[in-house]
């Protein structure tokens, strides 16, 4: 069974701090994604990656960056955390291949980030 | 603007009855549709999917219907059980990305 592990369930950070959210998957998936979930807005894609060292912007990349140095690990970085980045962050992966057709996303349990 | 919309934020159904969750989309290039279920403090889990070349897909108590002309899909749960109480997200794929709706919170009353 696919396992996507997010390193922290809850995080509290201060405005202006640099924040790292880590995600590891154990199924050799090439595709990895970062979403945030907010009430009334559903899941919105921040960044995704199809391969090591490869990244593409999603719908709301502003204020975020990512790192994919190893295939199994995809990190989301908040360069200078702000209160409007308080949210639930969800990492996901999917089966190998350039395209995600017919390939469900497998999600981690999420990281609830609060920026004060 | 959201390309996938779930206009009902919540739905309450009696145990044993049918639950119908609806989803509308705007992009005719979407070729694959999925439903996810999410419990509090957990990540979404994949429930059922349908390709754009089909109009119905069934898996046990769960059936997804796709009406391409109306750009509408629905999830039917029959019979509904209290354990089905969760937030349901519909999603659509345009070949390399997934777009999610805002979710519908289903409450199945015993």
Coordinates of N, CA and C in Angstrom, one line a residue:
Chain A
X1 N 0.8 -1.2 0.0 CA 0.0 0.0 0.0 C 0.9 1.3 0.0
X2 N 0.5 2.2 -0.8 CA 1.2 3.5 -0.9 C 1.2 4.2 0.5
X3 N 2.4 4.7 0.8 CA 2.5 5.5 2.0 C 3.1 6.8 1.7
X4 N 2.4 7.9 2.0 CA 2.9 9.3 1.9 C 3.0 9.8 3.3
X5 N 4.2 10.2 3.7 CA 4.4 10.6 5.1 C 4.8 12.1 5.1
X6 N 4.0 12.8 5.9 CA 4.4 14.2 6.1 C 5.0 14.3 7.5
X7 N 6.1 15.0 7.7 CA 6.9 14.9 8.9 C 6.2 15.5 10.1
X8 N 5.4 16.5 9.9 CA 4.7 17.1 11.1 C 3.2 17.2 10.9
X9 N 2.4 16.9 11.9 CA 1.0 17.0 11.9 C 0.6 18.4 12.2
X10 N 1.3 19.1 13.1 CA 0.9 20.4 13.5 C 2.2 21.2 13.6
X11 N 2.1 22.5 13.2 CA 3.3 23.4 13.3 C 2.8 24.8 13.6
X12 N 3.5 25.4 14.5 CA 3.1 26.8 14.8 C 4.4 27.6 14.6
X13 N 4.3 28.6 13.7 CA 5.5 29.4 13.3 C 5.1 30.9 13.4
X14 N 6.2 31.7 13.5 CA 6.0 33.2 13.6 C 6.1 33.8 12.2
X15 N 5.4 34.9 12.1 CA 5.5 35.7 10.8 C 7.0 36.0 10.6
X16 N 7.4 35.8 9.3 CA 8.7 36.0 8.9 C 9.7 34.9 9.0
X17 N 9.3 33.8 9.7 CA 10.1 32.6 9.8 C 10.2 31.9 8.4
X18 N 11.3 31.2 8.2 CA 11.4 30.3 7.1 C 10.9 28.9 7.6
X19 N 10.0 28.3 6.8 CA 9.3 27.1 7.2 C 9.6 26.0 6.2
X20 N 9.9 24.8 6.6 CA 10.1 23.7 5.8 C 9.0 22.6 6.1
X21 N 8.3 22.2 5.1 CA 7.4 21.1 5.2 C 7.9 19.9 4.4
X22 N 8.1 18.8 5.1 CA 8.7 17.6 4.4 C 7.7 16.6 4.1
X23 N 7.9 15.9 2.9 CA 7.0 14.8 2.5 C 7.9 13.7 1.9
X24 N 7.6 12.5 2.3 CA 8.3 11.3 1.8 C 7.3 10.3 1.3
X25 N 7.5 9.7 0.1 CA 6.7 8.6 -0.3 C 7.5 7.4 -0.6
X26 N 6.9 6.2 -0.4 CA 7.7 5.0 -0.4 C 7.4 4.1 -1.6
X27 N 6.8 4.6 -2.6 CA 6.4 3.7 -3.7 C 7.0 4.1 -5.0
X28 N 8.1 4.8 -5.0 CA 8.9 5.1 -6.2 C 8.1 5.9 -7.2
X29 N 7.2 6.7 -6.7 CA 6.3 7.5 -7.6 C 7.2 8.7 -8.1
X30 N 7.0 8.9 -9.4 CA 7.8 10.1 -10.0 C 7.1 11.4 -9.7
X31 N 5.7 11.4 -9.7 CA 5.0 12.6 -9.5 C 4.7 12.9 -8.1
X32 N 5.0 14.1 -7.7 CA 4.6 14.6 -6.3 C 4.1 16.0 -6.4
X33 N 3.2 16.3 -5.4 CA 2.4 17.5 -5.4 C 2.3 18.1 -4.0
X34 N 2.2 19.4 -4.0 CA 1.8 20.1 -2.7 C 0.5 20.9 -2.9
X35 N -0.5 20.6 -2.1 CA -1.8 21.3 -2.1 C -1.9 22.0 -0.7
X36 N -2.8 23.1 -0.7 CA -3.3 23.6 0.5 C -4.8 23.5 0.5
X37 N -5.3 23.2 1.7 CA -6.8 23.1 1.8 C -7.3 24.2 2.7
X38 N -8.2 25.0 2.2 CA -8.8 26.0 3.0 C -10.4 25.9 2.9
X39 N -11.1 26.3 4.0 CA -12.6 26.1 4.0 C -13.2 26.9 2.8
X40 N -14.1 26.3 2.1 CA -14.7 26.9 1.0 C -14.0 27.0 -0.3
X41 N -12.7 26.7 -0.2 CA -11.8 26.8 -1.4 C -11.3 25.4 -1.9
X42 N -11.5 24.4 -1.2 CA -11.1 23.1 -1.6 C -9.6 22.9 -1.5
X43 N -9.1 22.1 -2.4 CA -7.6 21.9 -2.5 C -7.1 22.7 -3.7
X44 N -6.1 23.4 -3.4 CA -5.5 24.3 -4.4 C -4.0 23.9 -4.6
X45 N -3.6 23.7 -5.8 CA -2.2 23.2 -6.1 C -1.2 24.3 -6.0
X46 N -0.2 24.1 -5.2 CA 0.9 25.0 -5.0 C 2.0 24.8 -6.0
X47 N 2.6 23.6 -6.0 CA 3.7 23.2 -6.8 C 3.6 21.7 -7.1
X48 N 4.1 21.3 -8.2 CA 4.3 19.8 -8.5 C 5.6 19.5 -9.1
X49 N 5.9 18.2 -9.1 CA 7.2 17.8 -9.7 C 7.0 16.4 -10.3
X50 N 7.6 16.3 -11.6 CA 7.5 15.0 -12.3 C 8.8 14.2 -12.2
X51 N 9.8 14.8 -11.6 CA 11.1 14.1 -11.5 C 12.0 14.8 -10.6
X52 N 13.1 14.1 -10.3 CA 14.1 14.8 -9.4 C 14.6 16.1 -10.0
X53 N 14.7 17.1 -9.2 CA 15.1 18.4 -9.6 C 14.2 19.1 -10.5
X54 N 13.1 18.6 -10.8 CA 12.1 19.2 -11.7 C 11.0 19.7 -10.9
X55 N 10.5 20.9 -11.2 CA 9.4 21.5 -10.5 C 8.6 22.4 -11.5
X56 N 7.3 22.4 -11.2 CA 6.4 23.3 -12.0 C 5.5 24.0 -11.0
X57 N 5.2 25.3 -11.3 CA 4.2 26.0 -10.5 C 2.8 25.5 -10.7
X58 N 2.1 25.5 -9.6 CA 0.7 25.2 -9.7 C -0.1 26.5 -9.8
X59 N -1.3 26.5 -9.1 CA -2.2 27.7 -9.3 C -1.9 28.8 -8.3
X60 N -1.2 28.5 -7.2 CA -1.0 29.5 -6.1 C 0.5 29.4 -5.6
X61 N 1.5 29.6 -6.4 CA 2.9 29.4 -6.0 C 3.5 30.6 -5.2
X62 N 2.8 31.7 -5.2 CA 3.4 32.9 -4.6 C 3.7 32.7 -3.1
X63 N 4.9 33.0 -2.7 CA 5.3 32.9 -1.3 C 5.8 31.5 -1.0
X64 N 5.9 30.6 -2.0 CA 6.3 29.2 -1.7 C 7.5 28.9 -2.7
X65 N 8.3 27.9 -2.3 CA 9.2 27.3 -3.2 C 9.3 25.8 -2.8
X66 N 9.9 25.0 -3.7 CA 10.0 23.6 -3.4 C 11.4 23.1 -3.7
X67 N 11.6 21.9 -3.2 CA 12.9 21.2 -3.5 C 12.6 19.7 -3.7
X68 N 13.2 19.2 -4.7 CA 13.1 17.7 -4.9 C 14.5 17.2 -5.3
X69 N 15.3 16.9 -4.3 CA 16.7 16.4 -4.5 C 16.7 14.9 -4.6
X70 N 15.8 14.2 -4.1 CA 15.7 12.8 -4.2 C 14.2 12.4 -4.6
X71 N 14.1 11.3 -5.3 CA 12.8 10.9 -5.9 C 11.7 10.8 -4.8
X72 N 12.1 10.3 -3.6 CA 11.1 10.0 -2.7 C 10.7 11.2 -1.8
X73 N 11.4 12.3 -1.9 CA 11.2 13.4 -1.0 C 10.9 14.7 -1.7
X74 N 9.9 15.4 -1.3 CA 9.4 16.7 -1.9 C 9.2 17.6 -0.8
X75 N 9.9 18.7 -0.7 CA 9.8 19.7 0.4 C 9.2 21.0 -0.1
X76 N 8.3 21.5 0.7 CA 7.7 22.8 0.5 C 8.3 23.8 1.4
X77 N 8.7 24.9 0.9 CA 9.4 26.0 1.7 C 8.6 27.3 1.6
X78 N 8.4 27.8 2.8 CA 7.8 29.1 2.9 C 8.9 30.0 3.3
X79 N 9.3 30.9 2.4 CA 10.5 31.7 2.5 C 10.4 32.6 3.7
X80 N 9.3 33.2 3.8 CA 9.0 34.2 4.9 C 7.5 34.0 5.3
X81 N 7.2 33.2 6.3 CA 5.9 32.9 6.6 C 5.0 34.1 6.9
X82 N 3.8 34.1 6.4 CA 2.8 35.1 6.7 C 1.5 34.5 7.2
X83 N 0.7 35.3 7.9 CA -0.5 34.8 8.5 C -1.5 34.2 7.5
X84 N -1.4 34.7 6.2 CA -2.4 34.2 5.2 C -1.9 32.8 4.7
X85 N -0.8 32.3 5.2 CA -0.3 31.0 4.8 C -0.7 30.0 5.9
X86 N -1.5 30.4 6.9 CA -2.1 29.5 7.8 C -3.1 28.6 7.1
X87 N -2.9 27.3 7.1 CA -3.7 26.4 6.3 C -3.3 25.0 6.6
X88 N -4.1 24.1 6.0 CA -3.7 22.6 6.0 C -3.0 22.4 4.7
X89 N -1.8 21.8 4.8 CA -1.0 21.5 3.7 C -0.9 20.0 3.4
X90 N -1.2 19.6 2.2 CA -1.3 18.2 1.8 C -0.3 17.9 0.7
X91 N 0.5 16.8 1.0 CA 1.4 16.3 0.0 C 0.7 15.1 -0.7
X92 N 1.0 14.9 -2.0 CA 0.5 13.8 -2.7 C 1.5 13.2 -3.7
X93 N 1.3 12.0 -4.0 CA 2.1 11.4 -5.1 C 1.3 10.5 -6.0
X94 N 1.8 10.2 -7.2 CA 1.1 9.4 -8.1 C 2.1 8.5 -8.9
X95 N 1.6 7.6 -9.7 CA 2.4 6.6 -10.3 C 3.4 7.2 -11.3
X96 N 4.4 6.5 -11.6 CA 5.4 7.0 -12.6 C 4.8 7.4 -13.9
X97 N 5.5 8.3 -14.5 CA 5.1 8.7 -15.9 C 4.9 10.2 -16.0
X98 N 5.1 10.6 -17.2 CA 5.0 12.1 -17.4 C 3.6 12.6 -17.1
X99 N 2.6 11.7 -17.4 CA 1.2 12.2 -17.3 C 0.4 11.5 -16.2
X100 N -0.5 12.2 -15.6 CA -1.2 11.6 -14.5 C -2.5 11.0 -14.9
X101 N -2.7 10.7 -16.2 CA -3.9 10.1 -16.6 C -4.2 8.8 -16.0
X102 N -5.4 8.6 -15.5 CA -5.8 7.4 -14.9 C -5.0 7.0 -13.7
X103 N -4.5 8.0 -13.0 CA -3.5 7.7 -11.9 C -4.0 8.5 -10.7
X104 N -4.7 7.9 -9.8 CA -5.2 8.6 -8.6 C -4.0 9.2 -7.8
X105 N -4.2 10.3 -7.2 CA -3.3 10.8 -6.2 C -3.4 10.1 -4.9
X106 N -2.3 9.9 -4.2 CA -2.2 9.3 -2.9 C -1.7 10.4 -2.0
X107 N -2.5 10.7 -1.0 CA -2.3 11.8 -0.1 C -1.6 11.4 1.2
X108 N -0.8 12.3 1.8 CA -0.4 12.2 3.2 C -1.5 12.7 4.1
X109 N -1.3 12.6 5.4 CA -2.3 13.0 6.4 C -2.3 14.5 6.6
X110 N -1.4 15.3 6.0 CA -1.5 16.7 6.1 C -0.7 17.3 7.3
X111 N -0.4 18.6 7.1 CA 0.3 19.4 8.1 C -0.6 20.6 8.4
X112 N -1.0 20.7 9.6 CA -1.8 21.9 9.9 C -0.8 23.0 10.4
X113 N -0.6 24.0 9.6 CA 0.3 25.1 9.9 C -0.4 26.3 10.4
X114 N 0.0 26.9 11.5 CA -0.5 28.1 12.0 C 0.6 29.1 12.0
X115 N 0.4 30.3 11.4 CA 1.4 31.4 11.4 C 0.9 32.5 12.3
X116 N 1.6 32.9 13.3 CA 1.1 33.9 14.2 C 1.9 35.2 14.1
Chain B
X1 N -10.7 31.7 -11.3 CA -12.0 31.1 -11.2 C -12.0 29.6 -11.1
X2 N -12.8 29.0 -10.2 CA -12.7 27.6 -10.0 C -13.2 26.8 -11.2
X3 N -12.5 25.9 -11.7 CA -13.0 25.1 -12.8 C -13.8 23.9 -12.4
X4 N -13.7 23.6 -11.1 CA -14.5 22.5 -10.6 C -15.3 23.0 -9.4
X5 N -16.6 22.8 -9.4 CA -17.4 23.4 -8.3 C -18.4 22.4 -7.7
X6 N -18.4 22.5 -6.4 CA -19.4 21.7 -5.6 C -20.2 22.7 -4.9
X7 N -21.4 22.9 -5.3 CA -22.3 24.0 -4.9 C -23.0 23.7 -3.5
X8 N -22.9 22.5 -3.1 CA -23.6 22.2 -1.8 C -22.5 22.0 -0.8
X9 N -22.3 22.9 0.2 CA -21.3 22.7 1.2 C -21.6 21.5 2.1
X10 N -22.9 21.2 2.3 CA -23.2 20.1 3.2 C -24.5 19.4 2.8
X11 N -24.6 18.1 3.2 CA -25.7 17.3 2.9 C -26.0 16.4 4.1
X12 N -27.2 16.2 4.5 CA -27.6 15.4 5.6 C -28.6 14.3 5.1
X13 N -28.3 13.0 5.4 CA -29.1 11.9 4.9 C -29.3 10.9 6.0
X14 N -30.4 10.3 5.9 CA -30.7 9.2 6.9 C -30.0 7.9 6.5
X15 N -29.6 7.2 7.5 CA -28.9 5.9 7.2 C -29.8 5.0 6.4
X16 N -29.3 4.3 5.4 CA -30.0 3.4 4.6 C -30.6 4.1 3.3
X17 N -30.6 5.4 3.3 CA -31.1 6.1 2.1 C -30.0 6.4 1.2
X18 N -30.4 7.0 0.0 CA -29.4 7.3 -1.0 C -28.8 8.7 -0.7
X19 N -27.4 8.8 -0.8 CA -26.8 10.1 -0.8 C -26.4 10.5 -2.3
X20 N -26.6 11.7 -2.7 CA -26.3 12.1 -4.0 C -25.4 13.4 -3.9
X21 N -24.2 13.3 -4.3 CA -23.3 14.5 -4.2 C -23.0 14.9 -5.6
X22 N -23.1 16.2 -5.8 CA -23.0 16.8 -7.2 C -21.7 17.6 -7.4
X23 N -21.4 17.7 -8.7 CA -20.1 18.4 -9.0 C -20.3 19.0 -10.4
X24 N -19.9 20.2 -10.7 CA -19.9 20.8 -12.0 C -18.5 21.2 -12.4
X25 N -18.3 21.2 -13.7 CA -17.0 21.6 -14.2 C -17.2 22.5 -15.4
X26 N -16.1 23.3 -15.7 CA -16.3 24.2 -16.8 C -15.4 23.8 -18.0
X27 N -14.3 23.1 -17.8 CA -13.3 22.8 -18.8 C -13.6 21.5 -19.6
X28 N -14.0 21.7 -20.8 CA -14.4 20.5 -21.6 C -13.2 19.6 -22.0
X29 N -11.9 20.0 -21.6 CA -10.8 19.2 -21.9 C -10.5 18.2 -20.8
X30 N -11.2 18.3 -19.7 CA -11.0 17.4 -18.6 C -11.4 16.0 -19.2
X31 N -10.5 15.0 -18.9 CA -10.7 13.7 -19.4 C -10.8 12.6 -18.4
X32 N -10.7 13.0 -17.1 CA -10.7 12.0 -16.1 C -11.2 12.6 -14.8
X33 N -12.2 12.0 -14.1 CA -12.8 12.5 -13.0 C -12.7 11.6 -11.8
X34 N -12.6 12.2 -10.6 CA -12.4 11.3 -9.4 C -13.2 11.9 -8.3
X35 N -13.5 11.0 -7.3 CA -14.0 11.4 -6.0 C -13.1 11.0 -4.9
X36 N -12.9 11.9 -3.9 CA -12.1 11.6 -2.8 C -12.9 11.8 -1.5
X37 N -12.6 11.0 -0.5 CA -13.3 11.1 0.8 C -12.3 11.6 1.8
X38 N -12.7 12.5 2.7 CA -11.7 13.0 3.7 C -12.3 13.0 5.1
X39 N -11.7 12.3 6.0 CA -12.1 12.4 7.4 C -11.2 13.5 8.1
X40 N -11.7 14.1 9.2 CA -11.0 15.1 9.9 C -9.6 14.5 10.3
X41 N -8.6 15.4 10.2 CA -7.2 15.1 10.6 C -6.6 13.9 9.7
X42 N -7.2 13.6 8.6 CA -6.6 12.7 7.7 C -6.5 13.3 6.3
X43 N -5.6 12.7 5.5 CA -5.6 13.1 4.1 C -6.7 12.5 3.3
X44 N -7.0 13.1 2.1 CA -8.1 12.6 1.3 C -7.7 11.2 0.8
X45 N -8.7 10.3 0.7 CA -8.5 9.0 0.2 C -9.3 8.8 -1.1
X46 N -8.7 8.1 -2.1 CA -9.4 7.9 -3.4 C -10.6 7.0 -3.2
X47 N -11.7 7.4 -3.8 CA -12.9 6.6 -3.7 C -13.3 5.9 -5.0
X48 N -13.4 6.7 -6.0 CA -13.9 6.1 -7.3 C -13.6 7.1 -8.4
X49 N -13.4 6.6 -9.6 CA -13.1 7.5 -10.8 C -13.9 7.1 -12.0
X50 N -13.9 8.0 -13.0 CA -14.5 7.7 -14.3 C -13.8 8.4 -15.4
X51 N -13.6 7.7 -16.5 CA -13.0 8.3 -17.7 C -14.1 9.1 -18.4
X52 N -13.7 10.1 -19.2 CA -14.6 10.9 -19.9 C -15.3 10.1 -21.1
X53 N -14.8 8.9 -21.4 CA -15.4 8.1 -22.4 C -16.6 7.3 -21.9
X54 N -16.8 7.3 -20.6 CA -17.9 6.5 -20.0 C -18.9 7.5 -19.4
X55 N -20.0 6.9 -19.1 CA -21.0 7.8 -18.4 C -21.4 7.2 -17.0
X56 N -20.9 6.1 -16.7 CA -21.2 5.5 -15.4 C -20.1 4.5 -14.9
X57 N -19.8 4.6 -13.7 CA -18.8 3.6 -13.1 C -19.3 3.2 -11.7
X58 N -19.3 1.9 -11.4 CA -19.9 1.4 -10.2 C -18.8 0.7 -9.4
X59 N -18.8 0.8 -8.1 CA -17.9 0.1 -7.2 C -18.7 -0.1 -5.9
X60 N -19.3 -1.3 -5.8 CA -20.0 -1.6 -4.5 C -21.2 -0.6 -4.3
X61 N -21.2 0.1 -3.2 CA -22.2 1.0 -2.9 C -22.1 2.4 -3.6
X62 N -21.0 2.6 -4.3 CA -20.7 3.8 -4.9 C -20.8 3.8 -6.4
X63 N -21.5 4.8 -6.9 CA -21.6 4.9 -8.4 C -21.4 6.3 -8.8
X64 N -20.6 6.5 -9.8 CA -20.3 7.9 -10.3 C -20.9 8.0 -11.7
X65 N -21.7 9.0 -11.9 CA -22.3 9.3 -13.2 C -21.7 10.6 -13.8
X66 N -21.5 10.5 -15.1 CA -20.9 11.6 -15.8 C -21.8 12.0 -16.9
X67 N -22.2 13.3 -17.0 CA -23.0 13.9 -18.0 C -22.1 14.9 -18.7
X68 N -21.4 14.5 -19.8 CA -20.5 15.5 -20.4 C -21.2 16.7 -21.1
X69 N -22.3 16.5 -21.6 CA -23.0 17.6 -22.3 C -23.4 18.7 -21.3
X70 N -23.7 18.3 -20.0 CA -24.0 19.2 -19.0 C -22.8 19.6 -18.1
X71 N -21.7 18.9 -18.4 CA -20.4 19.1 -17.6 C -20.8 18.9 -16.1
X72 N -21.3 17.8 -15.8 CA -21.8 17.5 -14.5 C -21.5 16.1 -14.1
X73 N -21.0 15.9 -12.9 CA -20.9 14.5 -12.4 C -21.5 14.4 -11.0
X74 N -21.9 13.2 -10.7 CA -22.5 13.0 -9.4 C -22.0 11.7 -8.8
X75 N -22.0 11.6 -7.5 CA -21.7 10.4 -6.8 C -22.9 10.0 -6.0
X76 N -23.3 8.7 -6.2 CA -24.4 8.1 -5.5 C -23.9 7.1 -4.5
X77 N -24.3 7.2 -3.3 CA -24.0 6.2 -2.3 C -25.3 5.5 -1.8
X78 N -25.3 4.2 -2.0 CA -26.6 3.5 -1.7 C -26.2 2.1 -1.1
X79 N -26.7 1.7 0.1 CA -27.3 2.6 1.0 C -26.2 3.4 1.8
X80 N -26.6 4.5 2.3 CA -25.7 5.3 3.1 C -25.5 4.8 4.5
X81 N -24.3 4.9 5.0 CA -24.0 4.3 6.3 C -23.4 5.5 7.1
X82 N -23.5 5.4 8.5 CA -22.9 6.5 9.3 C -21.4 6.6 9.1
X83 N -20.7 5.6 8.8 CA -19.3 5.6 8.5 C -18.9 6.4 7.2
X84 N -20.0 6.7 6.4 CA -19.8 7.5 5.2 C -19.7 9.0 5.5
X85 N -20.0 9.3 6.7 CA -19.9 10.8 7.1 C -18.5 11.3 6.9
X86 N -18.3 12.2 6.1 CA -17.0 12.8 5.7 C -17.2 13.9 4.8
X87 N -16.1 14.5 4.4 CA -16.1 15.5 3.3 C -15.7 14.9 2.0
X88 N -16.5 15.1 1.0 CA -16.3 14.5 -0.3 C -15.8 15.6 -1.3
X89 N -14.7 15.3 -1.9 CA -14.2 16.2 -2.9 C -14.3 15.6 -4.3
X90 N -14.8 16.3 -5.3 CA -14.6 15.8 -6.6 C -13.4 16.5 -7.3
X91 N -12.8 15.8 -8.2 CA -11.6 16.3 -8.9 C -11.7 16.0 -10.4
X92 N -11.0 16.8 -11.2 CA -11.0 16.6 -12.6 C -9.5 16.7 -13.1
X93 N -9.2 16.0 -14.1 CA -7.8 16.0 -14.6 C -7.8 16.4 -16.0
X94 N -6.9 17.3 -16.4 CA -6.7 17.7 -17.8 C -5.4 17.2 -18.4
X95 N -5.1 16.0 -18.0 CA -3.9 15.3 -18.6 C -2.7 15.3 -17.7
X96 N -2.5 16.4 -17.0 CA -1.3 16.4 -16.2 C -1.5 17.1 -14.8
X97 N -2.7 17.6 -14.6 CA -2.9 18.3 -13.3 C -4.3 17.9 -12.8
X98 N -4.5 18.0 -11.5 CA -5.8 17.7 -10.9 C -6.4 19.0 -10.4
X99 N -7.7 19.2 -10.6 CA -8.4 20.4 -10.1 C -9.5 19.9 -9.1
X100 N -9.6 20.5 -8.0 CA -10.5 20.0 -6.9 C -11.6 21.0 -6.7
X101 N -12.8 20.4 -6.4 CA -13.9 21.2 -5.9 C -13.7 21.6 -4.4
X102 N -14.6 22.4 -3.9 CA -14.5 22.9 -2.5 C -15.0 21.9 -1.5
X103 N -15.6 20.8 -1.9 CA -16.0 19.8 -1.0 C -17.4 19.9 -0.5
X104 N -18.0 18.7 -0.2 CA -19.4 18.6 0.4 C -19.2 17.8 1.6
X105 N -19.7 18.3 2.7 CA -19.7 17.6 4.0 C -20.9 16.7 4.1
X106 N -20.8 15.4 4.1 CA -21.9 14.5 4.2 C -22.1 14.0 5.6
X107 N -23.3 14.1 6.1 CA -23.6 13.6 7.5 C -24.7 12.6 7.3
X108 N -24.4 11.3 7.7 CA -25.3 10.3 7.6 C -25.8 10.0 9.0
X109 N -27.1 10.2 9.2 CA -27.7 10.1 10.6 C -28.2 8.7 10.8
X110 N -27.8 8.1 12.0 CA -28.3 6.8 12.3 C -29.8 6.7 12.5

